Short mmCIF file of C-alpha atoms in Angstrom, two decimals:
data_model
loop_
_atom_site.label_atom_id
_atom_site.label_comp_id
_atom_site.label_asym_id
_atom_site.label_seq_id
_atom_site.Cartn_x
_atom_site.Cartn_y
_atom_site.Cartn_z
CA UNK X 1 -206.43 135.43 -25.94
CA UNK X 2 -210.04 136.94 -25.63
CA UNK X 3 -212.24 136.29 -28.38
CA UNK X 4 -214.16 139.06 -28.71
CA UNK X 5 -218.08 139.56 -29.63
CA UNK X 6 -218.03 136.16 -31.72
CA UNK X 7 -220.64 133.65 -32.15
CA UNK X 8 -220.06 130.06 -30.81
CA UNK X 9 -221.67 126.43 -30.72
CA UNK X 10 -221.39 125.59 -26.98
CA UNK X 11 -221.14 122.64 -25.78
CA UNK X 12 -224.44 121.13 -26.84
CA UNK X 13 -223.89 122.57 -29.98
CA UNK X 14 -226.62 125.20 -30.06
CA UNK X 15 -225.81 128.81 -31.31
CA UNK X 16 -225.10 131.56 -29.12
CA UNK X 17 -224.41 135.25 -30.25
CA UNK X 18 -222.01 137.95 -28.73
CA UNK X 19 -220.22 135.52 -26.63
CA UNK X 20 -216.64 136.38 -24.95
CA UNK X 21 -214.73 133.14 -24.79
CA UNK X 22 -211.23 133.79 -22.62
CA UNK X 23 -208.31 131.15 -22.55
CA UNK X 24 -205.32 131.38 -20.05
CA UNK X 25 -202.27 129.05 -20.68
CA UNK X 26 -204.05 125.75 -22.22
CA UNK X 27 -207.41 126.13 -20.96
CA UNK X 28 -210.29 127.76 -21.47
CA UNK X 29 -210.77 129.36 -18.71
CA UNK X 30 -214.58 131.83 -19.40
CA UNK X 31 -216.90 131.76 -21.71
CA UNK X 32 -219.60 134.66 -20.91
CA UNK X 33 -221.59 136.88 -22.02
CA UNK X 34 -220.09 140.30 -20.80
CA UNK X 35 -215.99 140.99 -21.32
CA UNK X 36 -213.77 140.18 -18.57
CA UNK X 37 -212.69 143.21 -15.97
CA UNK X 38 -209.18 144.28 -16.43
CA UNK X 39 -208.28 141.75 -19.24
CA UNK X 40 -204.97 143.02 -21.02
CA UNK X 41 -203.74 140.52 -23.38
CA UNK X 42 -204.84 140.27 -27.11
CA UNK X 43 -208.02 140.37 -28.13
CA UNK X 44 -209.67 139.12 -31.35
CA UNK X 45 -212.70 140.49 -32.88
CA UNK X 46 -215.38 137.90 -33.55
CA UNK X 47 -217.43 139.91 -36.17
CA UNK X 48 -218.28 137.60 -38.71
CA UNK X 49 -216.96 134.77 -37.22
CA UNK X 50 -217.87 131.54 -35.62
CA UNK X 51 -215.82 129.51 -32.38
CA UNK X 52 -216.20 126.36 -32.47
CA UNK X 53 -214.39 123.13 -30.68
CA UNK X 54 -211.33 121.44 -32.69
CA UNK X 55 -211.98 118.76 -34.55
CA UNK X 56 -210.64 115.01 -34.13
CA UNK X 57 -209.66 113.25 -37.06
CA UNK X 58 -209.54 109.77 -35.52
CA UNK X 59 -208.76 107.63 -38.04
CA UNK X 60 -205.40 108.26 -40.57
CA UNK X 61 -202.16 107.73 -41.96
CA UNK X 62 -200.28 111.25 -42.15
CA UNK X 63 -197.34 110.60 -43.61
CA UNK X 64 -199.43 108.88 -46.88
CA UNK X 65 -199.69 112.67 -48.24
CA UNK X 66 -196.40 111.18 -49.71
CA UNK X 67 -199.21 108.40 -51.90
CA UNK X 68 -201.54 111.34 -52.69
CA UNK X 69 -203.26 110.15 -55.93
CA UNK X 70 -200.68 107.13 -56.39
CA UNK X 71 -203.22 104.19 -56.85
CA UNK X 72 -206.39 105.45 -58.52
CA UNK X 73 -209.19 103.35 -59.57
CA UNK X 74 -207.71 100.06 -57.35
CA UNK X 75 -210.32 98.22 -54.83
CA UNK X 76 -208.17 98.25 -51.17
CA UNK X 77 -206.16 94.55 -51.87
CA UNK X 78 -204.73 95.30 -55.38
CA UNK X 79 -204.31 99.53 -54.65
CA UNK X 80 -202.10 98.12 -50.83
CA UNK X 81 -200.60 94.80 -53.02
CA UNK X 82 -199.95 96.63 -56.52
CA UNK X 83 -199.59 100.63 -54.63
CA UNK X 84 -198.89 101.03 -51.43
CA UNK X 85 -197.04 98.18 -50.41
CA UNK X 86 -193.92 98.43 -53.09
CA UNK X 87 -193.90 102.00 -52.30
CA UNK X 88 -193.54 101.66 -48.42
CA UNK X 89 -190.75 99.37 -49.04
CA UNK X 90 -188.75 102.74 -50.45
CA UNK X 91 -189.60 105.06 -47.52
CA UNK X 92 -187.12 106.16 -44.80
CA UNK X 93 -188.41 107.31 -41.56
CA UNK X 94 -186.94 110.56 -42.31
CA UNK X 95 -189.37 110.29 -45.61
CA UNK X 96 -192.36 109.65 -43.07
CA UNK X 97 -191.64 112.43 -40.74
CA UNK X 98 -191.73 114.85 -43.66
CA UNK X 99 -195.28 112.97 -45.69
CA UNK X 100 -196.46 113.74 -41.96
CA UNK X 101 -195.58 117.47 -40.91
CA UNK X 102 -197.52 118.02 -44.02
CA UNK X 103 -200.14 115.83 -43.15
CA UNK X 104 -200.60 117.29 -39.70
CA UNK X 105 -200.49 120.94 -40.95
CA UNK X 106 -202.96 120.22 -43.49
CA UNK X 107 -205.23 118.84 -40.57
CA UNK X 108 -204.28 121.77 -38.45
CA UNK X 109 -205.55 124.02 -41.83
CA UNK X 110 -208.58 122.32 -41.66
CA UNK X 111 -209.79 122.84 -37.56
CA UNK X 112 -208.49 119.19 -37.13
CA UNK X 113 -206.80 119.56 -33.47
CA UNK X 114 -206.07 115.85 -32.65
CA UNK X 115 -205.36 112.68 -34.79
CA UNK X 116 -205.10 109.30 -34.17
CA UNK X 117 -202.15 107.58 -36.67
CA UNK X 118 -201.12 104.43 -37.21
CA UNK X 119 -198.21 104.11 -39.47
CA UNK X 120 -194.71 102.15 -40.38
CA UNK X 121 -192.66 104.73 -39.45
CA UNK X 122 -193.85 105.80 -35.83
CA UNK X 123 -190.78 107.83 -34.60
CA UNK X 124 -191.21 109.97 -37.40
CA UNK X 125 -194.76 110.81 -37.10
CA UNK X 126 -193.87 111.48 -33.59
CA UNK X 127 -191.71 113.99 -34.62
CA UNK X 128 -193.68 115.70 -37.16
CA UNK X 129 -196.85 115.73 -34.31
CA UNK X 130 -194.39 117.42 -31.81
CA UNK X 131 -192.78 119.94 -34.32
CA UNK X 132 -196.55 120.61 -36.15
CA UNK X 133 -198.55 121.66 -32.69
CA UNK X 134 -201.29 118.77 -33.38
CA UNK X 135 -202.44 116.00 -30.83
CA UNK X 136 -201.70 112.40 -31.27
CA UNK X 137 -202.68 109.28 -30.56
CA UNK X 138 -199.58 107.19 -32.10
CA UNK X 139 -200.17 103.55 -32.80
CA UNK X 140 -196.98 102.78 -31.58
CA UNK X 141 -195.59 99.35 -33.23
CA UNK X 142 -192.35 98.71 -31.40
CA UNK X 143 -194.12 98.01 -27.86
CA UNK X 144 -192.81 98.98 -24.53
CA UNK X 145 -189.72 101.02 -25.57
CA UNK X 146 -191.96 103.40 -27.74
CA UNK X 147 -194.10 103.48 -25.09
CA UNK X 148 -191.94 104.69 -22.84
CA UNK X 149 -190.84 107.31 -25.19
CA UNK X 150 -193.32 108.82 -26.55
CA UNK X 151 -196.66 108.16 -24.07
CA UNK X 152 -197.29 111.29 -22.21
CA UNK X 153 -194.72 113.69 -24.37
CA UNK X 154 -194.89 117.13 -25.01
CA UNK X 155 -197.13 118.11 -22.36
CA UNK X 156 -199.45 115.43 -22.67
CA UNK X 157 -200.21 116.05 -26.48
CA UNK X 158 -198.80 112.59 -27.55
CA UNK X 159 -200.44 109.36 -25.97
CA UNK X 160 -199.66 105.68 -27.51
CA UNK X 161 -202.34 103.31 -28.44
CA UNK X 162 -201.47 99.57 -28.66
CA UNK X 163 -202.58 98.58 -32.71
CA UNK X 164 -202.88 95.58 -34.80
CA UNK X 165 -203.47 96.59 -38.61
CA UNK X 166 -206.09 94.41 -39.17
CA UNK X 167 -206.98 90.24 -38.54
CA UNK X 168 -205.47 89.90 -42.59
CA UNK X 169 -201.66 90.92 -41.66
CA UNK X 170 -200.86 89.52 -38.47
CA UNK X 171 -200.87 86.78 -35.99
CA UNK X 172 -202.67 85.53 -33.16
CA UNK X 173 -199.40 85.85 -31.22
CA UNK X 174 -199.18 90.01 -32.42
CA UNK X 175 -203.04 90.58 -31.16
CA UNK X 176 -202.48 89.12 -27.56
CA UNK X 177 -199.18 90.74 -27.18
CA UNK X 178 -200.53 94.70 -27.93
CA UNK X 179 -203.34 93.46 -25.59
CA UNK X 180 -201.32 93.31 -22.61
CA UNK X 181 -199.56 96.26 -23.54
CA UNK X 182 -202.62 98.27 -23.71
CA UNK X 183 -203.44 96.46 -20.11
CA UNK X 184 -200.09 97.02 -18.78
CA UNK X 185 -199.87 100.72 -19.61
CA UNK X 186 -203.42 101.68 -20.07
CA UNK X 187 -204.16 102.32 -23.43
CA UNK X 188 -206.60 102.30 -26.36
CA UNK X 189 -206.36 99.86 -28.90
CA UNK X 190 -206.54 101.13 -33.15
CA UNK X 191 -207.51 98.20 -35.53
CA UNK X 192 -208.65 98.39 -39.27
CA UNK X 193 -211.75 95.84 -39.25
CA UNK X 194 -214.43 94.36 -41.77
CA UNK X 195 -213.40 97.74 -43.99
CA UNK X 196 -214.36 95.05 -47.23
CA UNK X 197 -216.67 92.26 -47.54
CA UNK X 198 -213.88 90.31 -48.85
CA UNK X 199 -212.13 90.94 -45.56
CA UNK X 200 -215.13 89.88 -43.66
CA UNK X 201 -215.98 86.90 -45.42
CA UNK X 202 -212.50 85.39 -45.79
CA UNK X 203 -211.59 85.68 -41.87
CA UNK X 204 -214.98 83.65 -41.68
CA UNK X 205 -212.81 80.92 -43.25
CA UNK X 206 -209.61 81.19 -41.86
CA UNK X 207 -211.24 81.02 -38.44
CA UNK X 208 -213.90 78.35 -38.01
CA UNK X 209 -217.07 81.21 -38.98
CA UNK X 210 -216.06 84.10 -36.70
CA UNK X 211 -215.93 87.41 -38.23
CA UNK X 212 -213.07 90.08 -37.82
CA UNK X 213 -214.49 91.48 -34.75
CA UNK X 214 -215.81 88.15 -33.06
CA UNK X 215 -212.27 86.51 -33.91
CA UNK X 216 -210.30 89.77 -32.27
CA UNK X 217 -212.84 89.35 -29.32
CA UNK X 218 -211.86 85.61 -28.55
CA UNK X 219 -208.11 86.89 -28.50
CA UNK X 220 -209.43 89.46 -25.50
CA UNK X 221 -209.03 92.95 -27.85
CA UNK X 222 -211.89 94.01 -27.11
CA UNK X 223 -210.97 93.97 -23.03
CA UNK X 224 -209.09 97.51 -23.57
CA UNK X 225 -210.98 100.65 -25.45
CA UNK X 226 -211.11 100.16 -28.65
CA UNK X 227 -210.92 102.38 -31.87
CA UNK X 228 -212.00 100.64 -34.99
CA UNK X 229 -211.47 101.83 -38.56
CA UNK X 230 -214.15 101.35 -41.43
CA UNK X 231 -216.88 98.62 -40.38
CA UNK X 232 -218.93 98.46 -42.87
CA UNK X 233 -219.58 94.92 -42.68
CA UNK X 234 -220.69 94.40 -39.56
CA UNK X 235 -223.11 91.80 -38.84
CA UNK X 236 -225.67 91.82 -35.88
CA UNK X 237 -223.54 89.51 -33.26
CA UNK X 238 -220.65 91.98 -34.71
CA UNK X 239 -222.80 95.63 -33.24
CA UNK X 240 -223.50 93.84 -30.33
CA UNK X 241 -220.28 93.02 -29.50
CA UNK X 242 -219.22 96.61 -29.86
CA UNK X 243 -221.91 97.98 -27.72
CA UNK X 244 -221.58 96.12 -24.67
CA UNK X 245 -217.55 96.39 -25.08
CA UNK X 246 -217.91 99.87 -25.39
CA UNK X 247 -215.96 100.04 -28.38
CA UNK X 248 -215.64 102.83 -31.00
CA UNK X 249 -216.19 102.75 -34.56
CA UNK X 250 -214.26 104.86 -37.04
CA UNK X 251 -216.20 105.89 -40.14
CA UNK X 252 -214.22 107.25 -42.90
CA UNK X 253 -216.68 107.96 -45.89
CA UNK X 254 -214.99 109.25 -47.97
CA UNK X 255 -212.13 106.39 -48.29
CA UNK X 256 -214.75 103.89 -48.06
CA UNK X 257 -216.61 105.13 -51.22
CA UNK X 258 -213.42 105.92 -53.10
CA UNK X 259 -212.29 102.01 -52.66
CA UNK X 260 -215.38 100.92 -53.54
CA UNK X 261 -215.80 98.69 -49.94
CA UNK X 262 -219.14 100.40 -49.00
CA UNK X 263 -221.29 102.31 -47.10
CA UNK X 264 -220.95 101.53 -43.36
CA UNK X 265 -224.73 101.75 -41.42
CA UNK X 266 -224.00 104.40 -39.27
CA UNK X 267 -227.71 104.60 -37.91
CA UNK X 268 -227.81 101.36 -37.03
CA UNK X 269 -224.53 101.54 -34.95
CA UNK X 270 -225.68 104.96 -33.10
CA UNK X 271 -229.57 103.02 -32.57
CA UNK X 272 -227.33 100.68 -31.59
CA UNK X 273 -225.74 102.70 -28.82
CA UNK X 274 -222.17 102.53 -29.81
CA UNK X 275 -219.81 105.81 -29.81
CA UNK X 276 -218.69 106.82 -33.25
CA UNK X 277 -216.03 109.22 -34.30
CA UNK X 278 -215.31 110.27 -37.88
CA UNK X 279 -211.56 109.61 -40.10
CA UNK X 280 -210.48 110.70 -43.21
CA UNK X 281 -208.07 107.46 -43.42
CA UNK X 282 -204.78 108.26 -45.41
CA UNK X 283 -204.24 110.63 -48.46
CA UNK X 284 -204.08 107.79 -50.92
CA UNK X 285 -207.12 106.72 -50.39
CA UNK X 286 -209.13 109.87 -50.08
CA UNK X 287 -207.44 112.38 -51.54
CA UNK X 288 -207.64 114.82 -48.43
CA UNK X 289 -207.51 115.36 -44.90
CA UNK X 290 -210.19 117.51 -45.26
CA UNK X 291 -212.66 116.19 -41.85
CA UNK X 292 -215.55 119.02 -42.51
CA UNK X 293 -215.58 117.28 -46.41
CA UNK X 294 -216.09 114.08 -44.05
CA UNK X 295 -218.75 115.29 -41.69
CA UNK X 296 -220.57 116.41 -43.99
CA UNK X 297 -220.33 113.27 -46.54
CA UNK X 298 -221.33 110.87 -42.99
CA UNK X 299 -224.21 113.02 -42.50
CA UNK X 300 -225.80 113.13 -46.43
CA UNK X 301 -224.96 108.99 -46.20
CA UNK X 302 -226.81 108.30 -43.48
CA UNK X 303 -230.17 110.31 -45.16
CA UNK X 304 -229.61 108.96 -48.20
CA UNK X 305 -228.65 105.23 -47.08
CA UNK X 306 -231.87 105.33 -45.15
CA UNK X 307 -234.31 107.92 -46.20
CA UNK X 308 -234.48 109.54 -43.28
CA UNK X 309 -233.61 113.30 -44.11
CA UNK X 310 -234.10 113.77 -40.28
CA UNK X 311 -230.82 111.51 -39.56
CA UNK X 312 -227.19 112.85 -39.12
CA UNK X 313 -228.58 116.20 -37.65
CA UNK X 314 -225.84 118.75 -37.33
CA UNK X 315 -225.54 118.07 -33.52
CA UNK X 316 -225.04 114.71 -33.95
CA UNK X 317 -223.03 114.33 -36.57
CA UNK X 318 -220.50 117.14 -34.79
CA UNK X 319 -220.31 115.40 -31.49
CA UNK X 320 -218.82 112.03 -33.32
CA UNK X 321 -216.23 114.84 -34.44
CA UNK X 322 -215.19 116.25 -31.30
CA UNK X 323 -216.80 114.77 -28.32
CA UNK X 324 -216.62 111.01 -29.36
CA UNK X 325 -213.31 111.41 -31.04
CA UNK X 326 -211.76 112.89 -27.67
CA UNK X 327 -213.50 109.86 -25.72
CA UNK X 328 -212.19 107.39 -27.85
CA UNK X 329 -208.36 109.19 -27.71
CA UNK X 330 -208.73 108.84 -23.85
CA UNK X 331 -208.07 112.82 -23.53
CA UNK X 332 -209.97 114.06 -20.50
CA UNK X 333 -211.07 117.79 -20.43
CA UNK X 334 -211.33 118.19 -24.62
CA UNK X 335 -214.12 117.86 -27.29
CA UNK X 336 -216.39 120.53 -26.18
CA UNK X 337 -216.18 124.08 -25.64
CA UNK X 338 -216.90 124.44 -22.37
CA UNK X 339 -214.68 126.47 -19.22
CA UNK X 340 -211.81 124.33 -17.62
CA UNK X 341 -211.55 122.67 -20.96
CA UNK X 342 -208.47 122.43 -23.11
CA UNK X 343 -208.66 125.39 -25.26
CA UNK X 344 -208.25 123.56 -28.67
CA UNK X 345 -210.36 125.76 -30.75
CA UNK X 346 -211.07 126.55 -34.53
CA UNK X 347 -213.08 129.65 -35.54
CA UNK X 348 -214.52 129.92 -39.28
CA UNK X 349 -215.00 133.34 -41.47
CA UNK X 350 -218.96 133.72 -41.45
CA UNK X 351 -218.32 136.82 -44.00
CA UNK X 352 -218.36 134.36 -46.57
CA UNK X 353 -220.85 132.93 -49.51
CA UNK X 354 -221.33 129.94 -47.62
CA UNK X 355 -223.06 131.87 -44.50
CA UNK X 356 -225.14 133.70 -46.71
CA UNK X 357 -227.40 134.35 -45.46
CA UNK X 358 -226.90 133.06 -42.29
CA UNK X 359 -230.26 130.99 -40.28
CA UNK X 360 -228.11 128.36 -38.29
CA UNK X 361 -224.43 128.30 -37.29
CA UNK X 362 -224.13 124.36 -37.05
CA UNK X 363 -226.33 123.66 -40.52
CA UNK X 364 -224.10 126.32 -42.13
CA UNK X 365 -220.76 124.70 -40.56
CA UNK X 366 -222.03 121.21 -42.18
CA UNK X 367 -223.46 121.82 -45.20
CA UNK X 368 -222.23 125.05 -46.83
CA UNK X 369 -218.66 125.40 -45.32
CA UNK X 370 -215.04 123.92 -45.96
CA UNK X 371 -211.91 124.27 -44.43
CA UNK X 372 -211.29 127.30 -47.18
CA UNK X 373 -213.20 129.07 -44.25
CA UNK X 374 -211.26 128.62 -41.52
CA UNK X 375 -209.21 131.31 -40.07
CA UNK X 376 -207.72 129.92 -37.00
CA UNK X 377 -206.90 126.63 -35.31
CA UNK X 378 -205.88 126.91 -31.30
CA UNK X 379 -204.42 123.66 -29.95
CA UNK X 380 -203.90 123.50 -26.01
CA UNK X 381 -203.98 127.54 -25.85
CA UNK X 382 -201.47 128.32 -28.68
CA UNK X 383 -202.54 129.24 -32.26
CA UNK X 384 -200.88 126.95 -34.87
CA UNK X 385 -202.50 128.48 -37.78
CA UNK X 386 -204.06 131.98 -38.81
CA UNK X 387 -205.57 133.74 -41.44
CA UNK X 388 -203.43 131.28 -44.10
CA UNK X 389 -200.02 131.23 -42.19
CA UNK X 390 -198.66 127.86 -40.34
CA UNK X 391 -197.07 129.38 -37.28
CA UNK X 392 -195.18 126.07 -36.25
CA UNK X 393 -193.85 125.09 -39.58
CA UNK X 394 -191.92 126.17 -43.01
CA UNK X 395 -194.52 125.33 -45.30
CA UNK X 396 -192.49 125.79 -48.19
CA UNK X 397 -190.28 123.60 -47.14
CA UNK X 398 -192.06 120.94 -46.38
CA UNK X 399 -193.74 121.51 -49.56
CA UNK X 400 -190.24 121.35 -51.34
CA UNK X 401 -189.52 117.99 -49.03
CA UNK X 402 -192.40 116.50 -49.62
CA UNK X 403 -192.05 116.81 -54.04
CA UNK X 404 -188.01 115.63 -53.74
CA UNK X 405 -189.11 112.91 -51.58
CA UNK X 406 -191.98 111.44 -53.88
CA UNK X 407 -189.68 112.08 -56.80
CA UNK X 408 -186.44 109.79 -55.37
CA UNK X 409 -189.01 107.03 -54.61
CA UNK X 410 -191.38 106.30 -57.67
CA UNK X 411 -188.06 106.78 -59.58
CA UNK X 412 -187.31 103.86 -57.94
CA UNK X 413 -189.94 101.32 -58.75
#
């Protein structure tokens, strides 16, 4: 596909104009400012519009589109004790691959091109990943035989991450053992950590004063790459820890305000030098999977946490949405739009209020825009979605699935 004429952010981010961006099989293979000779495949026109790199969504729980709005008002122990919990205990993996096609495609409807999951039912959210177009990083509980099936599939679009859900639900025993998977095999490592103050302070007492992160360290976690959810407690030994690990932290505003657990110090982990990507964390807990709502909620945070107005610049705050998020998924050759890249691209409708008028493509993206005004979402070369249609998926069905599903299983507790 040539995308004609259209206005991009390159790979710094900074606006260019009239720009001819080609891609060939999964790549991208030009991106100039003259059309390429003899070019006859299809072309789209880029008047009005803006191209822009997919977006990573590196912290969620797909198939939880199935708990969307079941557990309102709860901090995070009683909504997973008195919520979640009960209601996982009536889900098939047949229930999770559904909850999770229409989790990916409402990521894909967004400009979300790549998620990182960690769920109960992991051969399900495979499935739904393969069938929905999306990348995935699959927290694969199971170990080596999941591994094995699932780490490299579908021309590279699923890898595995070793995961522990958090210091709280599992053993000492658990943490070592996904370590030496991750060794063995090479992979990142998802983790939920210090998400509440309760959290934090309690593993202080189960183990001798070392917080979540310090305790994971001593069981050698933080030895493989790291991807870890929430963080808003850190404390000072805690951000230096993850700096010299090279460790990534996941901030997911929105969830984090909705529970009530806090506002996670985002400036101090980027002065801090440490990568950060951005999550929306499941349905239940947000209600969306919505990751321009996010960006732009990490963004007004940090200004107004700080009062700094000059913090979470729109640069910034989209590199922890592509760039960092495709660091911290281990996927080489994604996150910016640049030539010999993966061509995993989302272009938004400028023709719109929200661009009106127009100063600054990135500003407008941030502050103004919404996934209403994307048009088209390109994952390794092949569109997925366009101009409102899901090319990969029956969205009626799924939405039918999806109802029937959530019906048979709160008719149950």
């Amino acid at each position: 596909m040539l995308f004609s004429d259209i206005t991009i952010l390159d790979e710094q981010f900074c606006m260019k104009k009239h720009q001819y961006v080609l891609t060939e099989g999964a790549l991208i293979k030009s991106i100039s400012q003259v059309p390429p000779q003899d070019y006859t495949g299809e072309v789209y026109s880029g008047k009005n519009k803006l191209l822009v790199t997919g977006l990573y969504n590196l912290h969620t729980h797909a198939a939880m589109t199935l708990l969307r709005g079941y557990g309102e008002g709860l901090p995070l122990q009683r909504w997973l004790t008195e919520r979640v919990f009960p209601f996982e205990d009536h889900m098939t993996d047949e229930d999770a691959y559904w909850g999770a096609l229409l989790g990916f495609s409402e990521m894909l409807r967004c400009g979300t091109v790549s998620a990182s999951d960690m769920y109960l039912f992991p051969d399900g959210v495979a499935r739904a990943a393969v069938d929905s177009g999306i990348k995935l990083n699959l927290a694969a509980p199971g170990g080596r035989k999941r591994i094995l099936a699932y780490h490299g599939a579908a021309d590279g679009r699923l890898r595995c991450d070793a995961n522990l859900h958090s210091e709280y639900t599992t053993t000492e025993e658990e943490a070592r053992e996904e370590v030496e998977l991750a060794k063995e095999y090479h992979l990142g490592y998802q983790v939920h950590l210090s998400e509440t103050k309760l959290e934090h302070e309690e593993c202080k007492v189960r183990h001798q004063g070392m917080t979540p992160a310090q305790y994971l360290a001593s069981l050698g976690v933080f030895d493989v790459p790291v991807t870890a959810a929430h963080c808003v407690w850190l404390d000072q030994e805690d951000i230096r820890l993850f700096a010299e690990r090279g460790a990534t932290i996941v901030h997911c505003p929105q969830s984090n305000l909705k529970l009530g657990s806090g506002i996670a110090p985002i400036a101090r982990y980027l002065e801090a030098g440490i990568s950060v990507g951005i999550g929306t964390d499941g349905t239940s807990s947000n209600n969306n999977l919505d990751l321009l709502e996010e960006m732009q909620d990490a963004s007004l945070l940090m200004k107004g946490s700080t009062g700094d107005p000059a913090l979470g610049t729109a640069a910034e705050i989209l590199h922890m949405a592509t760039a960092a998020g495709a660091k911290a998924q281990q996927r080489e050759h994604c996150g910016c739009l640049k030539a010999g890249n993966r061509a995993d691209l989302m272009v938004v409708d400028m023709d719109t209020p929200a661009f009106t008028p127009f100063l600054d493509a990135g500003n407008s993206l941030l502050y103004a825009a919404n996934s209403r005004d994307v048009v088209l979402t390109m994952v390794d070369g092949k569109v997925v979605f366009r101009d409102g249609v899901f090319l990969t998926v029956d969205m009626q069905r799924v939405l039918w699935e999806c109802r029937q599903r959530f019906a048979r299983i709160t008719a149950g507790l």
